[in-house]
Short mmCIF file of N, CA and C in Angstrom, two decimals:
data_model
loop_
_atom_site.label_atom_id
_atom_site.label_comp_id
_atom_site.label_asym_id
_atom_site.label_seq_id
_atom_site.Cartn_x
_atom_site.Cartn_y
_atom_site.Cartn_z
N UNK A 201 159.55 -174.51 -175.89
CA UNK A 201 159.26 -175.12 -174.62
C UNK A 201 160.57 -175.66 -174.04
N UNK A 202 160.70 -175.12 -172.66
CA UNK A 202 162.03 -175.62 -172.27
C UNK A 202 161.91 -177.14 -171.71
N UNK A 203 163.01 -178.02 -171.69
CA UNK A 203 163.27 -179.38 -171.04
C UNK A 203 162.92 -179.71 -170.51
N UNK A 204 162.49 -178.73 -168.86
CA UNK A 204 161.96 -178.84 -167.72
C UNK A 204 160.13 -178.68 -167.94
N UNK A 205 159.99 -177.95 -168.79
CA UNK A 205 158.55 -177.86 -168.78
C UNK A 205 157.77 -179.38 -169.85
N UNK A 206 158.89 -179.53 -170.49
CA UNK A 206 158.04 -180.87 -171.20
C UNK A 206 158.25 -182.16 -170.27
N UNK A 207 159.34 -182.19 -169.50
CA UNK A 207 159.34 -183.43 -168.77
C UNK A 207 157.83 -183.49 -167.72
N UNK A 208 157.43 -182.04 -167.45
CA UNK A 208 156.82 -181.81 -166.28
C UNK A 208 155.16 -182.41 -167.20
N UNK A 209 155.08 -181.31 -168.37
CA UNK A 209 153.66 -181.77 -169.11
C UNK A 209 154.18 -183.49 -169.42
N UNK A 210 154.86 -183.81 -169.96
CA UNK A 210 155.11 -185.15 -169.95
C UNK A 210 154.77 -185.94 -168.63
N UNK A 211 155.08 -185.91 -167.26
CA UNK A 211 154.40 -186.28 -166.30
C UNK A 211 153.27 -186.39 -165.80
N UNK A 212 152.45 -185.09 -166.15
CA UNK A 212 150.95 -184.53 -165.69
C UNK A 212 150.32 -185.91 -166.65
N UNK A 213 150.77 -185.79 -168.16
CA UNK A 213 150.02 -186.12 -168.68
C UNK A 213 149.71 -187.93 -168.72
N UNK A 214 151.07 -188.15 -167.97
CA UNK A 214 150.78 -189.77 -167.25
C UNK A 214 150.53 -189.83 -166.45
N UNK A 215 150.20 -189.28 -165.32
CA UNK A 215 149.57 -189.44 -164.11
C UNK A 215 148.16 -189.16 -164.57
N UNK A 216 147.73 -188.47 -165.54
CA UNK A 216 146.33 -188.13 -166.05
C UNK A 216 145.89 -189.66 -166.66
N UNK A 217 146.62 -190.07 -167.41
CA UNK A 217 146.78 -191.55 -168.29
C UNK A 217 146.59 -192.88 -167.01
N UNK A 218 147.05 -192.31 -166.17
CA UNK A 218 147.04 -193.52 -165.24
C UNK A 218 146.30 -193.88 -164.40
N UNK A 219 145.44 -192.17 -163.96
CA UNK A 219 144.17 -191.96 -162.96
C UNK A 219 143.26 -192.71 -163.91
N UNK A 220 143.31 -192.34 -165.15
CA UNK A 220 142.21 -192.59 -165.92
C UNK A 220 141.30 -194.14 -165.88
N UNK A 221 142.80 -194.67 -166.76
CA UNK A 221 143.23 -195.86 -166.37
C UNK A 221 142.54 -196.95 -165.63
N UNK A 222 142.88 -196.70 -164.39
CA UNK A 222 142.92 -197.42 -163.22
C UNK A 222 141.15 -197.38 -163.16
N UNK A 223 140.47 -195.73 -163.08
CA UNK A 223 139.03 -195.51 -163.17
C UNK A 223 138.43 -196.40 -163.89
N UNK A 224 138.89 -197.09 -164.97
CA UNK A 224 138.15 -197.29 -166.25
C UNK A 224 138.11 -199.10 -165.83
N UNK A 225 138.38 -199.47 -164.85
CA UNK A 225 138.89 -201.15 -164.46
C UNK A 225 137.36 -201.29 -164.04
N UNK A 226 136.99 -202.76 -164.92
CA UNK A 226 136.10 -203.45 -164.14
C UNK A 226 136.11 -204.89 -163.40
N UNK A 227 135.41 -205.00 -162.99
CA UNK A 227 135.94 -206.42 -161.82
C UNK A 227 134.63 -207.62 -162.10
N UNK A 228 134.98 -208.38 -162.67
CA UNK A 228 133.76 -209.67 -162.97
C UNK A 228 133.36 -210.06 -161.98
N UNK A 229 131.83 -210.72 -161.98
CA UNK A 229 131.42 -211.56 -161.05
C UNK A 229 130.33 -210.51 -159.74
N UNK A 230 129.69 -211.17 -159.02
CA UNK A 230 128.71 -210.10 -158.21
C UNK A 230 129.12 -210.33 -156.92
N UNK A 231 129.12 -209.17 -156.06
CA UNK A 231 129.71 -208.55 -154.97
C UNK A 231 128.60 -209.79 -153.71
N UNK A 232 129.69 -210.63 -153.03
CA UNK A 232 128.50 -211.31 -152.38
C UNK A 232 129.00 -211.11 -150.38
N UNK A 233 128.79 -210.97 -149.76
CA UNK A 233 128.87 -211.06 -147.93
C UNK A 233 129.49 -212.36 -147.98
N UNK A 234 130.51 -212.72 -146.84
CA UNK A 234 130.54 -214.30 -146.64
C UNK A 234 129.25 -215.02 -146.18
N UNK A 235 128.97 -215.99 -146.55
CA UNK A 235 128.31 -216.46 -145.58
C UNK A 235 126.96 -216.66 -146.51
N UNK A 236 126.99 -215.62 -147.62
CA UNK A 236 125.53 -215.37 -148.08
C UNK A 236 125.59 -216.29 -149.90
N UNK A 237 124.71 -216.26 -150.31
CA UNK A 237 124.78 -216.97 -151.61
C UNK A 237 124.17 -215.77 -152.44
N UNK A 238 125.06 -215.87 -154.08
CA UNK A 238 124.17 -214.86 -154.94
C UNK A 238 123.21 -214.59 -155.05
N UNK A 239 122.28 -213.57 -155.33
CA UNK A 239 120.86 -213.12 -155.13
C UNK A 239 119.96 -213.25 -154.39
N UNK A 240 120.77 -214.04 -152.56
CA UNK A 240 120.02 -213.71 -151.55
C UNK A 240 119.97 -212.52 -150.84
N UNK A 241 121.11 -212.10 -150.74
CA UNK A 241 121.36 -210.60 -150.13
C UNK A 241 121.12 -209.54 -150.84
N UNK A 242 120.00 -208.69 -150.38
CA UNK A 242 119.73 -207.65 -151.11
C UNK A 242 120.11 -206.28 -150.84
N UNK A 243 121.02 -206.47 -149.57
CA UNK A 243 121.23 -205.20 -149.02
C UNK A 243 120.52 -204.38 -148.33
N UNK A 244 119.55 -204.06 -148.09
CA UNK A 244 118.66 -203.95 -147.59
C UNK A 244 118.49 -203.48 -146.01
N UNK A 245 118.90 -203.17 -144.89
CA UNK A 245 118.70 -203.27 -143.78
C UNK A 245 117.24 -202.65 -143.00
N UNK A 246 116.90 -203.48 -142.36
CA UNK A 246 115.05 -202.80 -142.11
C UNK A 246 115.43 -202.24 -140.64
N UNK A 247 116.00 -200.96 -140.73
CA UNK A 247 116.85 -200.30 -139.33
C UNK A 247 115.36 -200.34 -138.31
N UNK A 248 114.23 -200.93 -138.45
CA UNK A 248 113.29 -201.23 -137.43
C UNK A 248 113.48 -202.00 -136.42
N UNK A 249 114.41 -202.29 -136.94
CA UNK A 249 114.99 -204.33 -136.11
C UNK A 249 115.82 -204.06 -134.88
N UNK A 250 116.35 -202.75 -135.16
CA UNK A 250 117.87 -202.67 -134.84
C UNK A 250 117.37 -201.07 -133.79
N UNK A 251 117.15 -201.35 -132.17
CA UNK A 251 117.14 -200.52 -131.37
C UNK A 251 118.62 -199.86 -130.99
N UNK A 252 118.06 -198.93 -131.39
CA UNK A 252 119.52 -197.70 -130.99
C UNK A 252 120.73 -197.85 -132.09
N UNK A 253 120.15 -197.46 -133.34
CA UNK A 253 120.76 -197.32 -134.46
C UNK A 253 121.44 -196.17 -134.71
N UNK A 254 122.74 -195.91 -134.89
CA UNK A 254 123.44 -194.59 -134.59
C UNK A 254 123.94 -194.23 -133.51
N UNK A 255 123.35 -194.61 -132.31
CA UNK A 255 123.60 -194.67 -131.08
C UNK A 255 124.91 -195.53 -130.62
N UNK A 256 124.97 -196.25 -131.49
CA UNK A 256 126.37 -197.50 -130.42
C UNK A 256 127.21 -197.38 -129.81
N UNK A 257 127.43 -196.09 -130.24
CA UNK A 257 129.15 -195.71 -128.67
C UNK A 257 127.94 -194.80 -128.17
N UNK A 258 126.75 -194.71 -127.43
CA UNK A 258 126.17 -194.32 -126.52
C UNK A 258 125.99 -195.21 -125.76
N UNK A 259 126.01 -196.22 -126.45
CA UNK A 259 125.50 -197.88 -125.37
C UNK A 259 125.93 -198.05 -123.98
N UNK A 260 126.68 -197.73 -123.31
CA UNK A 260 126.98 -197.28 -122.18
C UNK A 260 127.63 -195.59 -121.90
N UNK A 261 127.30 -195.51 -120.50
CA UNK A 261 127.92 -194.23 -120.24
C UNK A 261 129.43 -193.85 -120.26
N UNK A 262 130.08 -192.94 -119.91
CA UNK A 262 131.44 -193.07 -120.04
C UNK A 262 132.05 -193.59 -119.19
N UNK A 263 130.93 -193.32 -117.99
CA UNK A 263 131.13 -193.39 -116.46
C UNK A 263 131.18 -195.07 -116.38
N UNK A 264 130.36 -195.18 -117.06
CA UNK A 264 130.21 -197.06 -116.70
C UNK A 264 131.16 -197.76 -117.32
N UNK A 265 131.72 -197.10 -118.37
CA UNK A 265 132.97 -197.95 -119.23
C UNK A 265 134.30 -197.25 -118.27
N UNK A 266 134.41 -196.51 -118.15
CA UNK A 266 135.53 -196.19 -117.07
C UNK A 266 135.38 -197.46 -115.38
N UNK A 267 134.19 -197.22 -115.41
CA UNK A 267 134.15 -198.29 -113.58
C UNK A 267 134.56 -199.59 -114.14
N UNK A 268 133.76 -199.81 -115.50
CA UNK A 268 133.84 -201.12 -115.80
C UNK A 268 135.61 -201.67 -116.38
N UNK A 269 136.54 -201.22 -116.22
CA UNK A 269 137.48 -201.26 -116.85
C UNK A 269 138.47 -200.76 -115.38
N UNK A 270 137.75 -200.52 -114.78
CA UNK A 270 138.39 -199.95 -113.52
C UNK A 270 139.76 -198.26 -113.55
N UNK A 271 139.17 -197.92 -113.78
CA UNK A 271 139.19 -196.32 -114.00
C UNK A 271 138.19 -195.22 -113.73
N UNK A 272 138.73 -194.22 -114.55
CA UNK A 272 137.98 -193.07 -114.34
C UNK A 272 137.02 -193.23 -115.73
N UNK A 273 136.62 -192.09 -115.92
CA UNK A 273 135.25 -191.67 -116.72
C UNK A 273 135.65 -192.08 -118.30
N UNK A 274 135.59 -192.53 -118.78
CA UNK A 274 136.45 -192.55 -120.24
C UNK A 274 136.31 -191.53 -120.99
N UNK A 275 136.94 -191.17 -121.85
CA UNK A 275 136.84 -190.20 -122.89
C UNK A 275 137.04 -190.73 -123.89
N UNK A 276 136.09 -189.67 -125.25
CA UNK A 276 136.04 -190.61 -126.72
C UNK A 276 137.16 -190.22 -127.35
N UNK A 277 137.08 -191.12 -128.14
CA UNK A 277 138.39 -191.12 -128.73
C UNK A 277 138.26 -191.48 -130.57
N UNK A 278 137.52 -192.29 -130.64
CA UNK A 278 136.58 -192.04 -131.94
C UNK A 278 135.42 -192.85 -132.34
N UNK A 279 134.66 -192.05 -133.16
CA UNK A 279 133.10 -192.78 -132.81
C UNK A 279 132.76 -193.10 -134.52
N UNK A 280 133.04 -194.37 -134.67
CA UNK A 280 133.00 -194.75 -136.07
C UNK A 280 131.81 -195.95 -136.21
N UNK A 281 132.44 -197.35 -136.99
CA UNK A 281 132.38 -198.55 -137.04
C UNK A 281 132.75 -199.01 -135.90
N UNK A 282 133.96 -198.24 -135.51
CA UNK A 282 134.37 -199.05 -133.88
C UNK A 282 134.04 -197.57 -132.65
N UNK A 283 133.82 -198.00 -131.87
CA UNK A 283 133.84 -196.82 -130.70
C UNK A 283 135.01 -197.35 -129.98
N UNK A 284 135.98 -196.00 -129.64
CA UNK A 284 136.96 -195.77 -128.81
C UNK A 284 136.93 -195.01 -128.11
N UNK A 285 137.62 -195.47 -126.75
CA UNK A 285 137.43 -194.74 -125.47
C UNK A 285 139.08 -194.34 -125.03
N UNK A 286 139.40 -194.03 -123.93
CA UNK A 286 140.54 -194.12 -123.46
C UNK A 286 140.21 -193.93 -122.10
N UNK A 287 140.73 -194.50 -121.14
CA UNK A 287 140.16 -194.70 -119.61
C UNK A 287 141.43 -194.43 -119.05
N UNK A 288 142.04 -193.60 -117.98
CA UNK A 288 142.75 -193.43 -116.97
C UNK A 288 142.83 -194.34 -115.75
N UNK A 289 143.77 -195.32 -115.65
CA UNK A 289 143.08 -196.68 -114.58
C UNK A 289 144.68 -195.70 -113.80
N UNK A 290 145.10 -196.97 -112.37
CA UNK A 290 145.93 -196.52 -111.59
C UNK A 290 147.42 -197.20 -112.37
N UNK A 291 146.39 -198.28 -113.35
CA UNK A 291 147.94 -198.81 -114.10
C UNK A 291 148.78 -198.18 -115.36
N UNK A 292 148.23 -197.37 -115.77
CA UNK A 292 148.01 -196.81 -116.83
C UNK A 292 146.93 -196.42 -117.43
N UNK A 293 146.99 -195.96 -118.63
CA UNK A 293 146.00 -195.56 -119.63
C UNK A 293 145.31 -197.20 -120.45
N UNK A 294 143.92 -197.11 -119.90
CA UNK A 294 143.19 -198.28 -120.59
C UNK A 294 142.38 -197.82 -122.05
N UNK A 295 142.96 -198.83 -123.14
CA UNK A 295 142.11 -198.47 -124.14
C UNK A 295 140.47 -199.50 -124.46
N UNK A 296 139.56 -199.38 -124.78
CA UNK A 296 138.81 -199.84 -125.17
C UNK A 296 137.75 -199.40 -126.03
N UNK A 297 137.43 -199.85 -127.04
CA UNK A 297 137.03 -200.64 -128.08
C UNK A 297 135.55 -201.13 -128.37
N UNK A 298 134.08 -201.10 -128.47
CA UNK A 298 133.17 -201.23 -129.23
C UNK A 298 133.00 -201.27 -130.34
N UNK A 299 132.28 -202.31 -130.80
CA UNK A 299 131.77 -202.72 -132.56
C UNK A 299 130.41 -203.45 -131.83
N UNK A 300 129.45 -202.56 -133.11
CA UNK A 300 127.69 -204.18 -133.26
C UNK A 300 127.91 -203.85 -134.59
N UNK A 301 128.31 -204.97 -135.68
CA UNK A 301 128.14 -205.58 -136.29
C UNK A 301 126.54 -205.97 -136.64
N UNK A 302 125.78 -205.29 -137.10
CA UNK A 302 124.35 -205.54 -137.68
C UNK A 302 124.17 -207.02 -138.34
N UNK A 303 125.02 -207.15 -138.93
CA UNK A 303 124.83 -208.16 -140.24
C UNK A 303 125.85 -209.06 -140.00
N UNK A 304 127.15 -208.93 -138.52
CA UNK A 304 128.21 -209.98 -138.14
C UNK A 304 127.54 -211.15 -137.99
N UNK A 305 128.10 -212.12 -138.11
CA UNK A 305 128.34 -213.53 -137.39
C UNK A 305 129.19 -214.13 -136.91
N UNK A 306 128.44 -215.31 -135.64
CA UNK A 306 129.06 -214.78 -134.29
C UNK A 306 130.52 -216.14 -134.95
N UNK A 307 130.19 -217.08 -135.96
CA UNK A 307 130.92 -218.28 -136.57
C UNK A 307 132.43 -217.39 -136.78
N UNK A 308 132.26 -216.23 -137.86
CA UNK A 308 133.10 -215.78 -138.61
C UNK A 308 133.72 -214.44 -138.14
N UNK A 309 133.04 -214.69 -136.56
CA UNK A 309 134.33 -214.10 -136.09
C UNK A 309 135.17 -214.68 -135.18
N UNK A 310 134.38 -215.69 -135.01
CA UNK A 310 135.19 -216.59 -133.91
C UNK A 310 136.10 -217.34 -134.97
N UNK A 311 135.84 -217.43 -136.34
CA UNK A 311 136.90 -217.78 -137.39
C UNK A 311 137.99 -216.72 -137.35
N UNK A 312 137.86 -215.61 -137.74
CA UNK A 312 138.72 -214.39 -137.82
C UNK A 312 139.93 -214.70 -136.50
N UNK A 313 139.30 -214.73 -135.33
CA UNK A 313 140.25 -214.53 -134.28
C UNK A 313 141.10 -215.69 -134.48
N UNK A 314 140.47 -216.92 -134.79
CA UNK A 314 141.43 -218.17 -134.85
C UNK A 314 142.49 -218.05 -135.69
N UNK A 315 142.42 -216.98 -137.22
CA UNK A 315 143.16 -216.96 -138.20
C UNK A 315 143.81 -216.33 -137.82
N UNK A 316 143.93 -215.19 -136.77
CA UNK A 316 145.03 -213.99 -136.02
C UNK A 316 145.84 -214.69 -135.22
N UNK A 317 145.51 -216.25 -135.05
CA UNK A 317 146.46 -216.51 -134.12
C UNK A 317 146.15 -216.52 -132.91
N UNK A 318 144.29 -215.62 -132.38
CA UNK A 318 144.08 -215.70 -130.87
C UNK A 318 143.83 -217.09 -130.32
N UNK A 319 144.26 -216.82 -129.01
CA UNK A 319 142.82 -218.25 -128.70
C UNK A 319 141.40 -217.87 -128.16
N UNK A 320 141.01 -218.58 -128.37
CA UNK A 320 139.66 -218.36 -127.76
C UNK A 320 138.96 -219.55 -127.34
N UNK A 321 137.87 -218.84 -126.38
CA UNK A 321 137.19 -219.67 -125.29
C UNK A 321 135.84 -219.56 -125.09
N UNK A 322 134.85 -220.82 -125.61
CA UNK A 322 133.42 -220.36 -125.55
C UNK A 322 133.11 -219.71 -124.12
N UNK A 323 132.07 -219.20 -123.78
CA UNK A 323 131.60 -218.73 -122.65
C UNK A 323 130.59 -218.72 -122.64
N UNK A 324 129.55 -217.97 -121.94
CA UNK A 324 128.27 -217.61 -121.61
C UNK A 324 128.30 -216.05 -120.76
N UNK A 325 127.71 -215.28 -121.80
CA UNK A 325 127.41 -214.02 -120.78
C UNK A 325 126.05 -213.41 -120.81
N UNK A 326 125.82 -213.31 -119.48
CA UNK A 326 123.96 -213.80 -119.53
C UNK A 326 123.22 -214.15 -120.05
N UNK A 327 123.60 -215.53 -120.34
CA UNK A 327 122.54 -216.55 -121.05
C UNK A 327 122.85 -216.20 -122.74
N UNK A 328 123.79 -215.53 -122.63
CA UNK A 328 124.09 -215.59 -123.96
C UNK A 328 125.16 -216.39 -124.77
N UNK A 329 125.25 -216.88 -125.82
CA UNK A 329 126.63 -217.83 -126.24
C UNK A 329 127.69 -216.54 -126.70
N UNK A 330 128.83 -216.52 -125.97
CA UNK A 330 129.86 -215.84 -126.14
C UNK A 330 131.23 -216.47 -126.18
N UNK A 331 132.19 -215.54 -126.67
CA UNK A 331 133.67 -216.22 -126.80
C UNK A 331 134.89 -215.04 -126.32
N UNK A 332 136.18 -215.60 -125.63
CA UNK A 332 136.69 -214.70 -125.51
C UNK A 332 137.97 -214.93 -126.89
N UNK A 333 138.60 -213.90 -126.82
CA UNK A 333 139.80 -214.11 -128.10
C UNK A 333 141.03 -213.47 -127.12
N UNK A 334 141.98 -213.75 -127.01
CA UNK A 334 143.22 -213.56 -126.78
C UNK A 334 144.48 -213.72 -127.69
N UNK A 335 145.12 -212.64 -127.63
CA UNK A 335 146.45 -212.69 -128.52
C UNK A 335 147.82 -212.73 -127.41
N UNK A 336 148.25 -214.12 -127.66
CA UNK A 336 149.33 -214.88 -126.93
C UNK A 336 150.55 -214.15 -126.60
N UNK A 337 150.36 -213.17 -127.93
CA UNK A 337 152.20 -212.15 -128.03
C UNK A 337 151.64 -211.07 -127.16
N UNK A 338 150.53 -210.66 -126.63
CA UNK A 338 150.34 -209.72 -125.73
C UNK A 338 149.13 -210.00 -124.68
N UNK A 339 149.29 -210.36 -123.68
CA UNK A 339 148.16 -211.16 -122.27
C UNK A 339 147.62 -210.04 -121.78
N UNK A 340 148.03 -208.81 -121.77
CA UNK A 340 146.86 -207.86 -121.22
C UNK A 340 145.71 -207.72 -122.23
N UNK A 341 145.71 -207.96 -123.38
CA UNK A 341 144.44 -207.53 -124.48
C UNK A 341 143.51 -208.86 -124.00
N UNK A 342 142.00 -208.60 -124.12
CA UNK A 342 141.24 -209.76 -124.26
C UNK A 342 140.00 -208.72 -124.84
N UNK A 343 139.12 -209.66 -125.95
CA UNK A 343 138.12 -209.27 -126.52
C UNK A 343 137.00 -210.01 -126.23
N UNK A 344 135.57 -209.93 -126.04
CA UNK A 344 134.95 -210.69 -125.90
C UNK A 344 133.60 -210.37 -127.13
N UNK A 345 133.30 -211.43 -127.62
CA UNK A 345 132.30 -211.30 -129.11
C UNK A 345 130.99 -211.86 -128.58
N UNK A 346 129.62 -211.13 -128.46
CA UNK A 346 128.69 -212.24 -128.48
C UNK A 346 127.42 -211.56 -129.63
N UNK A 347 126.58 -213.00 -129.41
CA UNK A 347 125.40 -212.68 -130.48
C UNK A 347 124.68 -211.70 -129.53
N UNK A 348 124.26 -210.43 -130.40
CA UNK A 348 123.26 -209.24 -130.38
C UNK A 348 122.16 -209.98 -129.85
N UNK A 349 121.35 -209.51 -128.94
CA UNK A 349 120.06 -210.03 -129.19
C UNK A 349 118.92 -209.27 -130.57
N UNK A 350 118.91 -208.11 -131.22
CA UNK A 350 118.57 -208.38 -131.73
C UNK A 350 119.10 -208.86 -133.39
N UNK A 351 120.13 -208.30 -133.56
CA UNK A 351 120.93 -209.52 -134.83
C UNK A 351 122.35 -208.90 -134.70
N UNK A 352 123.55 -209.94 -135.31
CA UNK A 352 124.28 -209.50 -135.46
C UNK A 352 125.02 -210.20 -134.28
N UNK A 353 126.14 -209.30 -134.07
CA UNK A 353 127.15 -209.34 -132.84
C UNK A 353 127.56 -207.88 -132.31
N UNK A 354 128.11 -208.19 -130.97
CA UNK A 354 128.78 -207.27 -130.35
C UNK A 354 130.05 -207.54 -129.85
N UNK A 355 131.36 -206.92 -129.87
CA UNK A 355 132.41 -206.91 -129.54
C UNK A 355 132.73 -206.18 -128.81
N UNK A 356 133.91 -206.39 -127.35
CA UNK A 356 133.91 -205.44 -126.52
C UNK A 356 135.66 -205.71 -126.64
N UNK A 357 136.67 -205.09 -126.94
CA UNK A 357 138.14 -205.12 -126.79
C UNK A 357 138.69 -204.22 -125.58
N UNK A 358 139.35 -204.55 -124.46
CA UNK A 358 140.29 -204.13 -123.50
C UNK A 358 141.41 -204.20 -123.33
N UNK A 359 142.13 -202.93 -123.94
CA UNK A 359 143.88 -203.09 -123.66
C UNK A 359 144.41 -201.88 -122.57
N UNK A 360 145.04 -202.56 -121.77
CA UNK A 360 145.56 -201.42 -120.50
C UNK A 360 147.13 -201.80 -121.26
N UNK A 361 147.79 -199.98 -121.56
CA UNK A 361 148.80 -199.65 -122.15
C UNK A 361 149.82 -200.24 -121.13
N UNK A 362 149.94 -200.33 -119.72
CA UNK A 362 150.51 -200.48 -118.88
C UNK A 362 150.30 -202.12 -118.74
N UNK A 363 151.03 -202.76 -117.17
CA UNK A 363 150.56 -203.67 -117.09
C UNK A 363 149.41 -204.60 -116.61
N UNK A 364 148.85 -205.45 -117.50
CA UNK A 364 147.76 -205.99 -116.96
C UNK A 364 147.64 -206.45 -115.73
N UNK A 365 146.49 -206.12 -114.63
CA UNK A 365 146.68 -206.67 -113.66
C UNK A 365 145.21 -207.57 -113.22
N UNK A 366 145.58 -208.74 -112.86
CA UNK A 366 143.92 -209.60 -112.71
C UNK A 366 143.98 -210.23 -114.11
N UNK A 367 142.55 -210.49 -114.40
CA UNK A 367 142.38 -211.72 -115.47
C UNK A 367 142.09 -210.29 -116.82
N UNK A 368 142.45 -210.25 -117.60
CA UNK A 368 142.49 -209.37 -118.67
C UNK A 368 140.97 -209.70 -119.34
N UNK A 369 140.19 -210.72 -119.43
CA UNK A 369 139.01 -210.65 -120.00
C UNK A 369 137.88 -210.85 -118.77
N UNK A 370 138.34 -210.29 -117.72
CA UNK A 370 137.23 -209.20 -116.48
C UNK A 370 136.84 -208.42 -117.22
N UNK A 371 137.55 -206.99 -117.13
CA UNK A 371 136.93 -205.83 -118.25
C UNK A 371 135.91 -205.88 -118.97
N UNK A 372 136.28 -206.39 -120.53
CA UNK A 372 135.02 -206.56 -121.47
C UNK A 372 134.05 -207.63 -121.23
N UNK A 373 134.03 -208.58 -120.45
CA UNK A 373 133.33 -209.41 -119.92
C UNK A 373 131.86 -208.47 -119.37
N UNK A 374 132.10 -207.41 -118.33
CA UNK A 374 132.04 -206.73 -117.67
C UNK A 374 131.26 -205.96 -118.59
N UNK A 375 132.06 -205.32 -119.51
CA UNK A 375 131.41 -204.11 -120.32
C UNK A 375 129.76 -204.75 -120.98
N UNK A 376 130.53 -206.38 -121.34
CA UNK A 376 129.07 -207.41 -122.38
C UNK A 376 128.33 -207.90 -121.52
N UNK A 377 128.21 -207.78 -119.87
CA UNK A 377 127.32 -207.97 -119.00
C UNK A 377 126.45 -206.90 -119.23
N UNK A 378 126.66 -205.67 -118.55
CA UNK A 378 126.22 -204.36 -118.94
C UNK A 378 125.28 -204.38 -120.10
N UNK A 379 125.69 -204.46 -121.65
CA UNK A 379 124.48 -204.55 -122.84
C UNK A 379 123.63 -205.34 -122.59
N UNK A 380 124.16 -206.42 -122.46
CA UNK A 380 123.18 -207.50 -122.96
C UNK A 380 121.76 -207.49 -121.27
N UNK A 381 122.41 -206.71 -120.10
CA UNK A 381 121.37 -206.67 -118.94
C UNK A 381 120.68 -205.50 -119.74
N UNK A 382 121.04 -204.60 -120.67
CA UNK A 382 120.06 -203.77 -121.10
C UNK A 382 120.29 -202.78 -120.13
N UNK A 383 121.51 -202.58 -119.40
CA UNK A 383 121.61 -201.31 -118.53
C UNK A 383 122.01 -200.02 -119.12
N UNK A 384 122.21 -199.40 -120.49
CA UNK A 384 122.15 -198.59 -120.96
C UNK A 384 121.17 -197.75 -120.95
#
């Protein structure tokens, strides 16, 4: 066996040693949500609860997230955990952003944003308790978070690549008027 071929089986066979390894790790203690206490959360979701499940970047049209953002029609951009759009405004290219959070709370995210450094500002968007979040190192972004009506939260994020023009949390303000009137 030449030099080169044992260094090489010599390698395989630690990277084999190490996949293994790593597989074989266990982690103490039981997997718990913030917020929740051991052996209340069962995991469980009763998707009965939850109108338009799968649906969430359908929640508005493209057309309406483009007007609402002041642009054209949006186009997707990816349809995950978060829905992304990309909107053509006259200032640039606007990005925006959807999340419902099934199981969010509205506390721990208005914690989250505080720990990023945003500020934020209670509100009301139709009769609903909402907050906006802003990040100080960049004034065109504004996000706005409110409680789902039926559980959970919804998040609406607006960033125009260009410069912001007007109050930067118009937009998603705008977009969380829209859900929560049920105009989808």
């Amino acid at each position: 066996m030449t030099s080169t071929l044992r260094r090489a089986t010599a390698a395989a066979a630690l990277a084999i040693a190490t996949v293994l390894g790593a597989a074989s790790c266990t982690v103490e203690g039981t997997p718990v949500r913030p917020g929740r206490d051991v052996g209340t959360d069962t995991g469980r979701v009763d998707t009965d609860k939850f109108e338009r499940l799968l649906e969430e970047c359908d929640i508005l049209s493209a057309v309406q997230i483009g007007k609402a953002v002041g642009g054209g029609t949006a186009q997707p951009g990816f349809y995950g955990a978060n829905c992304r759009w990309l909107v053509a405004s006259k200032s640039g290219v606007v990005n925006v952003m959807f999340n419902w959070f099934e199981w969010g709370s509205f506390a721990q995210e208005k914690d989250t944003a505080k720990r990023l450094d945003f500020t934020t500002e209670n509100i009301q968007v139709r009769s609903t308790a909402a907050f906006t979040a802003r990040d100080p190192k960049r004034p065109g972004v504004c996000g706005v978070t409110a409680k789902a009506p039926s559980s959970g939260i919804y998040t609406w994020w607006v960033e125009p690549e260009g410069a912001p023009s007007g109050d930067a949390c118009a937009a998603p303000i705008k977009l969380m008027e829209l859900i929560l009137s049920g105009a989808y």
